[in-house]
XYZ file of C-alpha atoms in Angstrom:
446
model
C -23.237 -25.999 9.365
C -22.822 -23.970 6.209
C -22.043 -25.574 2.884
C -18.514 -24.837 1.827
C -17.373 -24.103 5.387
C -13.677 -23.275 5.439
C -13.335 -23.005 1.670
C -14.201 -19.649 0.167
C -15.731 -19.575 -3.275
C -16.915 -16.404 -5.000
C -19.258 -16.302 -7.970
C -19.065 -13.169 -10.137
C -22.560 -12.107 -11.168
C -22.178 -8.739 -12.893
C -19.629 -6.240 -14.219
C -20.351 -2.549 -14.817
C -18.336 0.351 -16.202
C -18.856 3.513 -14.142
C -17.990 6.878 -15.704
C -17.729 10.318 -14.150
C -20.986 12.272 -14.082
C -19.156 15.426 -15.120
C -16.309 14.643 -17.513
C -13.666 17.013 -18.894
C -14.743 19.066 -21.953
C -12.223 17.088 -24.009
C -9.723 14.297 -23.243
C -6.429 15.367 -21.652
C -3.061 13.650 -21.503
C -1.539 13.535 -18.015
C 2.230 13.121 -18.165
C 3.618 11.151 -15.252
C 6.218 12.673 -12.953
C 9.614 11.084 -12.389
C 8.436 9.749 -9.032
C 5.457 8.123 -10.776
C 7.894 6.365 -13.110
C 9.854 5.036 -10.129
C 6.750 3.527 -8.544
C 5.927 1.539 -11.673
C 2.690 -0.095 -12.758
C 2.008 -2.866 -10.261
C -1.460 -3.168 -8.644
C -2.241 -1.759 -5.186
C -5.227 -3.307 -3.418
C -7.211 -2.345 -0.312
C -9.716 -4.716 1.233
C -12.543 -3.633 3.589
C -15.187 -5.689 5.401
C -18.656 -4.500 6.488
C -20.615 -6.994 8.642
C -24.050 -5.406 9.014
C -24.775 -2.944 6.209
C -27.509 -0.523 7.144
C -28.870 -0.491 3.583
C -31.873 -2.684 2.908
C -30.339 -5.006 0.338
C -27.222 -5.854 -1.652
C -28.899 -4.238 -4.678
C -29.272 -0.918 -2.878
C -25.664 -1.131 -1.628
C -24.400 -1.635 -5.183
C -26.456 1.272 -6.490
C -25.144 3.522 -3.724
C -21.551 2.504 -4.506
C -21.972 3.135 -8.228
C -23.714 6.499 -7.884
C -21.222 7.906 -5.381
C -18.288 6.554 -7.443
C -19.590 8.320 -10.582
C -19.641 11.610 -8.685
C -16.214 11.013 -7.124
C -14.662 10.343 -10.535
C -15.723 13.845 -11.580
C -13.138 15.159 -9.088
C -10.591 12.347 -9.585
C -10.883 12.180 -13.366
C -7.516 10.412 -14.000
C -8.920 7.406 -12.115
C -11.502 7.009 -14.904
C -8.861 7.275 -17.633
C -6.644 4.846 -19.499
C -2.923 4.271 -18.965
C -1.149 3.905 -22.295
C 2.407 3.949 -23.583
C 3.570 7.198 -25.156
C 4.682 6.297 -28.711
C 7.672 8.663 -28.563
C 9.042 8.229 -25.034
C 7.760 4.643 -24.511
C 6.797 5.751 -20.998
C 3.284 5.397 -19.558
C 0.875 8.319 -19.486
C -2.739 8.731 -18.407
C -5.341 9.540 -21.056
C -8.124 11.303 -19.127
C -11.021 10.398 -21.433
C -13.618 9.104 -18.941
C -13.175 5.537 -20.125
C -14.504 4.583 -16.704
C -13.810 2.385 -13.701
C -14.840 -1.259 -13.495
C -17.194 -2.420 -10.731
C -17.592 -6.171 -10.235
C -20.318 -7.819 -8.147
C -19.786 -11.199 -6.527
C -21.429 -13.587 -4.076
C -19.491 -15.701 -1.571
C -20.612 -19.123 -0.387
C -19.814 -18.564 3.313
C -20.408 -16.000 6.051
C -17.822 -13.454 7.156
C -17.267 -15.404 10.386
C -16.034 -18.385 8.350
C -13.381 -16.385 6.468
C -9.717 -17.105 7.174
C -8.791 -13.460 7.666
C -5.278 -14.456 8.674
C -4.595 -16.356 5.447
C -4.706 -13.742 2.690
C -3.424 -16.279 0.156
C -6.875 -17.889 0.347
C -8.784 -14.636 -0.208
C -7.035 -12.853 -3.048
C -6.431 -13.978 -6.649
C -9.621 -14.907 -8.392
C -11.759 -14.532 -5.274
C -12.113 -11.225 -3.431
C -9.743 -9.369 -5.761
C -9.526 -9.521 -9.521
C -7.621 -7.295 -11.921
C -8.475 -5.882 -15.337
C -5.587 -4.302 -17.288
C -8.047 -2.120 -19.201
C -9.119 -0.183 -16.095
C -6.651 1.487 -13.705
C -9.392 1.482 -11.038
C -11.200 -1.763 -10.384
C -13.686 -2.352 -7.535
C -15.125 -5.690 -6.420
C -18.090 -5.787 -4.033
C -18.702 -9.255 -2.594
C -21.829 -10.327 -0.700
C -21.666 -13.020 2.016
C -24.336 -15.409 3.246
C -24.627 -13.481 6.532
C -25.543 -10.267 4.693
C -22.093 -8.704 5.192
C -19.981 -7.457 2.325
C -16.359 -6.846 1.405
C -15.098 -4.196 -0.987
C -11.753 -4.541 -2.741
C -10.319 -1.415 -4.354
C -7.611 -2.123 -6.911
C -5.489 0.756 -8.262
C -2.716 0.957 -10.831
C 0.301 2.460 -9.016
C 0.701 4.997 -11.851
C -2.432 6.715 -10.499
C -0.732 7.473 -7.196
C 0.532 6.203 -3.876
C -1.147 5.323 -0.574
C -1.674 8.988 0.316
C -3.424 9.575 -3.036
C -5.600 6.490 -2.732
C -6.512 7.343 0.854
C -7.702 10.791 -0.255
C -9.683 9.263 -3.123
C -11.414 6.734 -0.861
C -12.134 9.327 1.816
C -13.603 11.705 -0.784
C -15.731 8.860 -2.123
C -17.101 8.075 1.339
C -17.765 11.776 1.995
C -19.749 12.017 -1.238
C -21.677 8.843 -0.339
C -22.639 10.484 2.977
C -23.457 13.874 1.373
C -20.601 15.556 3.244
C -18.393 18.424 2.077
C -15.165 17.226 0.473
C -12.160 17.577 2.784
C -9.747 17.363 -0.179
C -9.838 19.153 -3.541
C -7.392 17.000 -5.483
C -4.394 18.486 -7.287
C -3.649 16.523 -10.482
C -0.775 18.705 -11.744
C 2.053 16.148 -11.286
C 4.421 19.128 -11.164
C 7.543 17.492 -9.716
C 10.284 18.546 -12.123
C 14.018 17.825 -12.264
C 16.635 20.532 -12.030
C 18.774 21.393 -15.027
C 21.301 20.053 -15.104
C 20.071 17.228 -12.871
C 22.347 16.349 -9.955
C 22.100 13.937 -7.044
C 23.937 12.517 -4.056
C 25.870 9.278 -4.834
C 24.010 7.655 -1.913
C 21.063 7.109 -4.287
C 23.123 4.749 -6.455
C 23.355 2.441 -3.438
C 19.558 2.310 -3.058
C 18.101 2.430 -6.580
C 18.985 0.747 -9.860
C 17.958 0.938 -13.498
C 16.673 -2.472 -14.559
C 14.889 -4.358 -17.315
C 11.734 -6.446 -17.345
C 14.056 -9.450 -17.610
C 15.703 -8.448 -14.319
C 12.289 -8.475 -12.683
C 11.220 -11.779 -14.246
C 14.551 -13.388 -13.368
C 14.931 -12.027 -9.838
C 16.282 -14.653 -7.436
C 13.689 -17.278 -6.607
C 12.558 -16.885 -3.003
C 10.077 -18.590 -0.727
C 8.533 -15.234 0.248
C 5.066 -16.469 -0.589
C 2.973 -16.350 2.589
C 0.451 -13.489 2.705
C -0.706 -12.957 6.257
C -2.860 -10.579 8.293
C -2.154 -9.840 11.964
C -3.715 -7.957 14.869
C -1.300 -6.005 17.083
C -2.821 -4.910 20.381
C -2.415 -1.288 21.495
C -0.768 -2.404 24.737
C 1.916 -4.271 22.771
C 2.650 -1.234 20.607
C 2.909 1.053 23.644
C 5.187 -1.416 25.416
C 7.532 -1.619 22.414
C 7.693 2.165 22.186
C 8.451 2.433 25.896
C 11.335 -0.053 25.535
C 12.670 1.729 22.420
C 12.689 5.064 24.264
C 15.104 3.811 26.918
C 18.040 6.077 27.801
C 15.961 9.192 27.124
C 15.661 8.672 23.366
C 12.479 9.718 21.594
C 11.310 7.024 19.182
C 8.068 6.695 17.217
C 5.836 3.646 17.411
C 6.875 2.685 13.865
C 10.575 2.925 14.765
C 10.007 0.710 17.800
C 7.911 -1.779 15.806
C 10.577 -1.878 13.066
C 13.290 -2.642 15.621
C 11.209 -5.505 16.982
C 10.670 -7.021 13.524
C 14.328 -6.605 12.556
C 15.545 -8.296 15.737
C 13.247 -11.278 15.182
C 14.055 -11.434 11.468
C 17.719 -12.332 12.072
C 16.630 -15.497 13.891
C 14.764 -16.620 10.755
C 17.409 -16.335 8.008
C 20.002 -18.750 6.704
C 23.044 -18.874 8.988
C 25.362 -18.226 6.035
C 24.334 -14.544 6.071
C 26.394 -12.210 8.232
C 24.375 -9.078 7.491
C 20.779 -8.202 6.651
C 18.751 -5.168 5.612
C 15.511 -3.407 6.383
C 13.846 -0.755 4.244
C 11.120 1.848 4.759
C 8.796 3.632 2.352
C 8.754 7.366 3.058
C 6.124 9.875 1.854
C 7.613 13.175 0.658
C 4.502 15.248 1.293
C 5.181 17.664 4.096
C 8.922 17.176 3.635
C 9.468 18.907 0.305
C 8.490 22.431 1.320
C 9.477 22.663 4.971
C 6.738 23.609 7.415
C 4.364 24.645 4.620
C 2.632 21.766 2.879
C 1.238 22.855 -0.501
C 1.368 19.168 -1.515
C -1.208 17.975 1.019
C -3.792 17.409 -1.749
C -1.287 16.316 -4.420
C -2.466 13.187 -6.255
C 0.359 11.058 -7.626
C 3.446 9.319 -6.283
C 5.728 11.103 -3.799
C 7.534 8.094 -2.365
C 11.121 7.257 -1.616
C 12.810 4.280 -0.009
C 15.553 4.209 2.588
C 17.506 1.092 3.535
C 19.387 0.275 6.717
C 21.940 -2.510 7.069
C 23.389 -4.166 10.145
C 25.302 -7.293 11.069
C 23.417 -10.310 12.309
C 25.546 -10.286 15.448
C 24.735 -6.622 16.116
C 21.011 -7.253 15.771
C 21.030 -10.390 17.918
C 22.999 -8.778 20.750
C 21.470 -5.309 20.553
C 18.450 -4.201 22.567
C 15.239 -2.917 20.990
C 16.459 0.562 21.963
C 19.812 0.010 20.191
C 18.164 -1.220 16.999
C 15.552 1.571 17.081
C 18.477 4.029 17.003
C 19.674 2.460 13.721
C 16.121 2.660 12.363
C 15.791 6.309 13.368
C 19.109 7.266 11.780
C 18.262 5.454 8.527
C 14.838 7.060 8.124
C 16.268 10.504 8.972
C 18.394 10.374 5.821
C 15.372 10.830 3.547
C 13.209 13.309 5.408
C 14.100 16.595 3.699
C 13.365 18.353 0.422
C 16.906 17.879 -0.898
C 16.596 14.092 -0.827
C 13.390 14.084 -2.855
C 14.747 16.609 -5.354
C 17.899 14.476 -5.688
C 15.702 11.423 -6.296
C 13.747 13.225 -9.025
C 17.077 14.143 -10.631
C 18.453 10.585 -10.272
C 15.436 9.275 -12.181
C 15.939 11.946 -14.866
C 19.511 10.741 -15.357
C 18.373 7.136 -15.785
C 15.346 7.573 -18.064
C 13.901 5.915 -20.036
C 13.275 2.447 -18.667
C 12.443 0.715 -15.423
C 13.917 1.830 -12.106
C 13.459 0.137 -8.745
C 14.954 -0.002 -5.273
C 17.610 -2.748 -5.289
C 16.075 -4.240 -2.157
C 12.823 -5.026 -4.029
C 14.749 -7.128 -6.553
C 16.106 -9.345 -3.797
C 19.656 -8.130 -4.284
C 22.021 -8.025 -1.337
C 20.725 -10.747 0.934
C 17.688 -11.157 3.191
C 15.594 -8.068 3.792
C 12.165 -6.763 4.732
C 10.462 -3.457 3.861
C 7.988 -1.701 6.130
C 5.326 0.802 5.091
C 3.262 2.801 7.567
C -0.364 3.680 6.901
C -1.051 5.429 10.197
C -2.955 8.237 8.412
C -4.791 5.979 5.982
C -8.579 6.097 6.444
C -10.065 2.912 7.866
C -13.011 3.479 10.216
C -13.908 6.625 8.206
C -14.766 4.683 5.045
C -18.536 4.655 5.370
C -20.176 4.536 1.941
C -23.652 5.048 3.327
C -24.136 1.652 4.948
C -22.022 1.788 8.096
C -18.362 1.669 9.064
C -16.062 -1.287 8.371
C -14.732 -3.693 10.984
C -11.501 -4.217 9.048
C -9.519 -2.373 6.410
C -6.136 -3.444 5.084
C -3.796 -3.319 2.139
C -3.114 -6.631 0.415
C -1.009 -7.716 -2.529
C -1.803 -9.846 -5.564
C 1.868 -9.892 -6.599
C 3.004 -13.487 -6.958
C 6.776 -12.952 -7.012
C 8.688 -10.615 -4.725
C 12.310 -10.413 -3.643
C 11.758 -8.927 -0.204
C 9.566 -9.471 2.843
C 6.945 -6.772 3.323
C 4.957 -5.331 6.236
C 2.210 -2.718 6.098
C 0.632 -1.199 9.199
C -2.866 0.298 9.423
C -4.900 1.593 12.367
C -7.588 -0.794 13.520
C -11.152 -0.028 12.435
C -12.049 -0.177 16.141
C -10.120 3.097 16.716
C -8.707 1.676 19.951
C -5.020 2.193 19.193
C -4.466 -1.344 17.944
C -3.062 -2.086 14.479
C -3.827 -4.300 11.521
C -0.605 -5.488 9.867
C -0.520 -7.241 6.504
C 2.658 -9.063 5.584
C 4.360 -11.062 2.842
C 6.720 -13.505 4.511
C 8.895 -16.559 4.181
C 7.776 -19.500 6.387
C 10.615 -19.249 8.927
C 9.898 -15.569 9.576
C 6.164 -16.210 9.942
C 6.891 -18.976 12.469
C 9.294 -16.762 14.423
C 6.823 -13.872 14.614
C 3.926 -16.061 15.634
C 5.904 -17.739 18.420
C 5.830 -14.319 20.132
C 2.516 -13.016 21.534
C 2.703 -9.599 19.837
C 1.740 -10.860 16.367
C -1.781 -12.292 16.734
C -3.145 -14.003 13.577
C -6.213 -11.998 12.553
C -9.530 -13.717 13.256
C -13.244 -12.994 13.412
C -12.828 -12.611 17.196
C -10.645 -9.520 16.714
C -13.393 -7.981 14.563
C -16.245 -8.679 16.996
C -18.192 -10.499 14.286
């Protein structure tokens, strides 16, 4: 039996600053777009596990990671910059000066099979993920007693959104495998407001200008459980089939959302008569019709849409009925006009912090769902094999809303990996149903 079984400890052994091989001729200032300002500065973390690296040793793995990262940063130069406050506008901007990215090496005291994959609270702060405010990109490579490794990639949200980070990580893995880059990144951040700015009043219902005090003093919640689930492909297909009753065409995400929303109302205080669900929506591919000149755009192009329904309606309604509400809500933010209106709304409320109201815990119980169906998982081979698991995870300690994020399984079998931030009653309700399977080593074939 291994020492330390069941209790993960990680010992940090080395920290290195990695700079781009080919830096810009002179430092440049990258002004953030309005949509960057809306996304804010909180950390975004992705966690990947590799059980049997093909490289000979942890030392060779680290060297491979560092060398390929240095080359990747030559293309994604803002990721090696510094994020500072503009002295005039007081808004953040990126100084592209090749300050570098931070790579941390650590050693765990257990094997991958002994990890509690389901319980992300045990794996994050101070263990598999650490954060340095001086580096907007921070990577931690952790070695386990079995020879496997995990890699945590931590990004400042000002650098971009999930689409941007997915392109960065895919480019990095392509460089590590000596492949041709599939993306030549566009760092222009050229999302400008109209003059005069104008927007639909609907946006005032979704977003709000706020202060740091509003964030610090958001209502205290018990949304503290960070969990990781496996959703089998057969369960997803079954939900979609049910949601498509009566001849309706519904996506897997719409069906999955309806399922979560219906269960959620059984796990909230009975004093609430209504509850909400929100979705993050990527504007790429929506802002220019059928043409997509933004496919390689690096930055934030995200909006949020929020649906509301009565508890009675959700309890009595079928999955198909609730999926119709989901579909209608998401459809409100799927065109260029919405995103241009959002850019203008932000322009009218600058300077300062702006957030979706739902994130601040205003307006009763709610959950937000984000889909990562295009995010690279199995593809992230950095020269020592493909991962068995890739997920997003959060180091945020206080949040006003439940959160779900879906990713394709690294097995490429149609199943999903879902990370979640939950309150205990919702976790219990989900896990009493067979669809949400707590992630374990058995799901990863370790």
